[in-house]
Structures are given as structure tokens and as C-alpha cells.
PDB file of C-alpha atoms in Angstrom:
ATOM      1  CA  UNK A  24     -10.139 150.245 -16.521  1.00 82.00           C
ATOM      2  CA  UNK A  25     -11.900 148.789 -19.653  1.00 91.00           C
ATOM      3  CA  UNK A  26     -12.326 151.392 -22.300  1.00 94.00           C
ATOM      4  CA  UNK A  27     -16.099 150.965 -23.756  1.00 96.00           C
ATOM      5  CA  UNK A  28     -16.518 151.871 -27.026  1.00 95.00           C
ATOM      6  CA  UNK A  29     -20.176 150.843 -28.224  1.00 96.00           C
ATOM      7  CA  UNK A  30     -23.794 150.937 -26.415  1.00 96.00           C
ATOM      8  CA  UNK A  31     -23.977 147.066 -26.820  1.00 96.00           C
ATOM      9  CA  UNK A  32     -20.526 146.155 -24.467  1.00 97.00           C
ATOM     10  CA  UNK A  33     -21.613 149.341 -22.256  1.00 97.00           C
ATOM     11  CA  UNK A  34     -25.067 147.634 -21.824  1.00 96.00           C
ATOM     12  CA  UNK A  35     -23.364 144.098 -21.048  1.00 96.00           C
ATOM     13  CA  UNK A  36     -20.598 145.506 -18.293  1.00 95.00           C
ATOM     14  CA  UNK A  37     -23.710 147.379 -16.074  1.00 97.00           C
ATOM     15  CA  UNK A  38     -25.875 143.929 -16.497  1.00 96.00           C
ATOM     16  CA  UNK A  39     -23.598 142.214 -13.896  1.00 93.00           C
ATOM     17  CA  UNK A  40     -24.567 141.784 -10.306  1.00 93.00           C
ATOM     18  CA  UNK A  41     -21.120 143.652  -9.296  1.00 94.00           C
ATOM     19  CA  UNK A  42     -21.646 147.504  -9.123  1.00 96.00           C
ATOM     20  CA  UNK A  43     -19.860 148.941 -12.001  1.00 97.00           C
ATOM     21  CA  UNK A  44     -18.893 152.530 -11.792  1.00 98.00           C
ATOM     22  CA  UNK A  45     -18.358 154.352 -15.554  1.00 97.00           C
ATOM     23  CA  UNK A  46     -16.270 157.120 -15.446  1.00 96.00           C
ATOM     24  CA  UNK A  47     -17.366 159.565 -18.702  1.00 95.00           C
ATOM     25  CA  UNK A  48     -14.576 161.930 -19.884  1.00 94.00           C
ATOM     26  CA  UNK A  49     -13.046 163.504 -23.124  1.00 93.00           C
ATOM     27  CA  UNK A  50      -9.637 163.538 -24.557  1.00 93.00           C
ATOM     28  CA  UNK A  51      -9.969 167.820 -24.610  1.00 94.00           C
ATOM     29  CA  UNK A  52     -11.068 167.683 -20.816  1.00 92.00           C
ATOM     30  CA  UNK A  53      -8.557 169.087 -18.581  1.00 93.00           C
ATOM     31  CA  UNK A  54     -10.407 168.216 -15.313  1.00 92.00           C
ATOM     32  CA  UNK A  55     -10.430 164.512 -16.969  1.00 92.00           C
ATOM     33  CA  UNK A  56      -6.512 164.844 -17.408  1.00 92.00           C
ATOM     34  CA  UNK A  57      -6.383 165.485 -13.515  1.00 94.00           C
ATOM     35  CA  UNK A  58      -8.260 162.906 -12.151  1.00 94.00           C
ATOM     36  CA  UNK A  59      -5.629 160.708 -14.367  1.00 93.00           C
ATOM     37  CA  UNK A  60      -2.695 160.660 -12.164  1.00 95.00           C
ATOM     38  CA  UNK A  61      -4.415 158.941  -9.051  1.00 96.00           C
ATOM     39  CA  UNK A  62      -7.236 157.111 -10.704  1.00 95.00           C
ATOM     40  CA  UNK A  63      -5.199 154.009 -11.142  1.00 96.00           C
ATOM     41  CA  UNK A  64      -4.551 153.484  -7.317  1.00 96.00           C
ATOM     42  CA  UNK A  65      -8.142 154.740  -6.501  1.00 97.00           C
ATOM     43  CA  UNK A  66      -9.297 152.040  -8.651  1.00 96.00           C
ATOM     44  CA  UNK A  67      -6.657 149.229  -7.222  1.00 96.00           C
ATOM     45  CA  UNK A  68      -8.302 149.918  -3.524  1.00 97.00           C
ATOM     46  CA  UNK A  69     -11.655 149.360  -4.729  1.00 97.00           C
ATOM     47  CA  UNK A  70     -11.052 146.569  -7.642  1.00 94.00           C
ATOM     48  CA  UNK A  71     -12.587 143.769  -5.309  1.00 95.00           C
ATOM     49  CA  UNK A  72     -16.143 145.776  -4.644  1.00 96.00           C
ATOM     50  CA  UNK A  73     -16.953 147.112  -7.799  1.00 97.00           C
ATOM     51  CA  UNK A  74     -15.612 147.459 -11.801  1.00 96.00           C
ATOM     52  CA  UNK A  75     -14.667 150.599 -13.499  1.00 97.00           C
ATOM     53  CA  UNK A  76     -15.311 151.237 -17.294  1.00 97.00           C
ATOM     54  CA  UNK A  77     -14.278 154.523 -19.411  1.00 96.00           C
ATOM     55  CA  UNK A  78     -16.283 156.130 -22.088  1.00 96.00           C
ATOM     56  CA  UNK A  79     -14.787 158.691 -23.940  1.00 96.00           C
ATOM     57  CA  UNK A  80     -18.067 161.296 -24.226  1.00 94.00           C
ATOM     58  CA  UNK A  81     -17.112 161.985 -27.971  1.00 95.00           C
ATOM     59  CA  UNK A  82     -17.107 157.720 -29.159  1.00 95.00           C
ATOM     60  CA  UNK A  83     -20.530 157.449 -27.844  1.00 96.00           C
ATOM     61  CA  UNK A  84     -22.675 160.723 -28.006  1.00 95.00           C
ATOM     62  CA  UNK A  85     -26.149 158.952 -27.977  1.00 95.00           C
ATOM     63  CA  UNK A  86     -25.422 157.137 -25.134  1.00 96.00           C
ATOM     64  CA  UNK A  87     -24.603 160.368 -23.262  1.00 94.00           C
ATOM     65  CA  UNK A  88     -27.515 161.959 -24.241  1.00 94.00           C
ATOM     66  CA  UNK A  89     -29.852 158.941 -23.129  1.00 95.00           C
ATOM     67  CA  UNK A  90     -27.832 159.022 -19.660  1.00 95.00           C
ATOM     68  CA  UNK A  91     -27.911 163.524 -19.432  1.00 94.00           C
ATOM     69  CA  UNK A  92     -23.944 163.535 -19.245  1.00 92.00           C
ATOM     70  CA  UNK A  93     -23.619 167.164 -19.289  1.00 85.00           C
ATOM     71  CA  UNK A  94     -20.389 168.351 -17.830  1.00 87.00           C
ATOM     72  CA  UNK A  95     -17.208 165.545 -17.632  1.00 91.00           C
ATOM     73  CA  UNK A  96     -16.022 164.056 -16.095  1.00 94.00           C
ATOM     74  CA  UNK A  97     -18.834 162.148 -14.857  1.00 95.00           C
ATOM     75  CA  UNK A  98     -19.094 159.203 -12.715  1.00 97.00           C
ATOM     76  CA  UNK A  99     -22.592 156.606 -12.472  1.00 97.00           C
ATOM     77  CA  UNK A 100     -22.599 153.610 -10.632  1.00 97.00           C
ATOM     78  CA  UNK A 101     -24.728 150.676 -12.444  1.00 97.00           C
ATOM     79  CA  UNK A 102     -25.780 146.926 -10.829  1.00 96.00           C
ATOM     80  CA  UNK A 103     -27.932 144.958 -12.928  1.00 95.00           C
ATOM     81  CA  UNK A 104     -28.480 147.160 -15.214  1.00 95.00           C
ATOM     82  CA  UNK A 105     -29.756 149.865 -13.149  1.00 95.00           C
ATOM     83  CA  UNK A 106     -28.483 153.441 -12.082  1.00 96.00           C
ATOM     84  CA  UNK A 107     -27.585 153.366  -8.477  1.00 97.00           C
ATOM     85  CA  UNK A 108     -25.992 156.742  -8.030  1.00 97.00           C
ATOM     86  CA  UNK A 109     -24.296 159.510  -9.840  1.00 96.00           C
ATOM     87  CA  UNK A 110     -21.237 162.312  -9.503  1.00 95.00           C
ATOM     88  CA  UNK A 111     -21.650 165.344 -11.322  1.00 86.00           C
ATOM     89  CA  UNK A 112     -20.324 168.704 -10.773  1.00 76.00           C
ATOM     90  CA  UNK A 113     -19.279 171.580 -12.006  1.00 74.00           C
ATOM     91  CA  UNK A 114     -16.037 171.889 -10.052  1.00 77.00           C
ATOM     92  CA  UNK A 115     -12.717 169.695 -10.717  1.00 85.00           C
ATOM     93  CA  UNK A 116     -12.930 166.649  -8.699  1.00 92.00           C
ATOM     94  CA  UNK A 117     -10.689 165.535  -5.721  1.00 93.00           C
ATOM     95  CA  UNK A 118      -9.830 162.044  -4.946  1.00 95.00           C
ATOM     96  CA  UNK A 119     -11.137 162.103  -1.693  1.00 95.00           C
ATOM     97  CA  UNK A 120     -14.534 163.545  -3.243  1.00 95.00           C
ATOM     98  CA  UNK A 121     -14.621 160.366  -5.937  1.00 96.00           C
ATOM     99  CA  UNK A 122     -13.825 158.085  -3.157  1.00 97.00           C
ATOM    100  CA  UNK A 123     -16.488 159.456  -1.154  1.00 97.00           C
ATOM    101  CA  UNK A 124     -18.709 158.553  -4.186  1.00 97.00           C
ATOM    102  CA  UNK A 125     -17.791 155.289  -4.444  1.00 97.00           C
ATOM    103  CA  UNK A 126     -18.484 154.192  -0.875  1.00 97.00           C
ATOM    104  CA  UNK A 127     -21.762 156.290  -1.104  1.00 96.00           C
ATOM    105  CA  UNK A 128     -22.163 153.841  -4.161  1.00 96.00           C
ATOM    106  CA  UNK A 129     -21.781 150.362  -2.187  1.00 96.00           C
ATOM    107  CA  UNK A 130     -23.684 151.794   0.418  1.00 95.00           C
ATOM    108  CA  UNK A 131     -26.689 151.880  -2.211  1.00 95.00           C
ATOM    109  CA  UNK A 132     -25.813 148.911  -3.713  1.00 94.00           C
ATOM    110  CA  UNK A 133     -25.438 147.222  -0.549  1.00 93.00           C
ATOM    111  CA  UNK A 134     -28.722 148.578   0.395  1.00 92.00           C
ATOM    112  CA  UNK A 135     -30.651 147.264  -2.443  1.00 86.00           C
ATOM    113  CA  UNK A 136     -29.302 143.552  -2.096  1.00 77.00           C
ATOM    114  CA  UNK A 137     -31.202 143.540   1.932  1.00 64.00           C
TER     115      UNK A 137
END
């Protein structure tokens, strides 16, 4: 997963026709730090559909303000540029719960392309 550490690259990844999902989180975020252990495989089963970029909430606070990142971590799909759909919640998140967001996310994006 690319870590995106300015507006400008963050603005260039969600341009692209692929969906890209970016995953917000924080170093002190201990529901971040448990997503961590299966993210990498989660990411390997989906790596031919869509791209995944990180942005630590603290590097880019403007940014989350623009997008309303309010709890972490947070998950919004992008295609060209455009928000497709979001997961935010108060509770820690499950894999199954982020996968289910990610093939709610192709199913939008797919959607859109008809």
C-alpha cells in the first residue's frame, strides 16, 4: 500500500480510472494497529480490482478536514477523482466488514461505468 504524504500525489492516485480505496489511520490508533495484521492479504485478494493508498490523519490534517475524517480508521473509495463510497464507524473494524466494503465499492464503481 502506497503511503501518501501530500494533497498533490493524494489528488493524482484518486484521478485514475481504477477505484482506489484510501485507508486513513494514525500511528496512536489502536483500532488502526488491528486492522494491520490482515490488511496485507485483504489487499493481495483485491490488488487486480482496485489500489489501496494510506494517509496517516496527522501528515495531512487539511485534507481530512476537506474529506470530514472524523473517527480512524477510515476507508473512501475514489475513481476519477470522485467519492464513490465510504466506511466509517465508531466500532473496531473486522475483515469481513472491510471486505464487505470493498465489494460494496466495485459494485458502485461498476455501476457508474454502465
Amino acid at each position: 500500500m502506497e503511503q501518501v504524504t501530500t494533497e498533490q500525489r493524494f489528488r493524482e492516485v484518486i484521478a485514475g480510472s481504477k477505484p482506489t480505496v484510501a485507508v486513513f489511520k494514525a500511528t496512536w490508533c489502536k483500532d488502526c494497529h488491528f486492522i494491520d495484521p490482515f490488511m496485507p492479504q485483504v489487499e493481495e485478494a483485491y490488488q487486480d480490482r482496485l489500489n489501496f493508498i494510506h494517509i496517516d490523519r496527522d501528515d495531512l490534517p487539511d485534507l481530512c478536514s476537506e474529506l470530514n475524517i472524523l473517527g480512524i480508521p477510515s476507508f473512501i473509495a475514489f475513481r476519477d477523482g470522485q467519492e464513490l463510497v465510504r466506511f466509517v464507524s465508531k466500532l473496531r473494524k473486522t475483515r469481513d466488514e472491510i471486505e464487505q466494503f470493498l465489494d460494496r465499492a466495485l459494485e458502485v464503481s461498476n455501476a457508474l461505468q454502465k
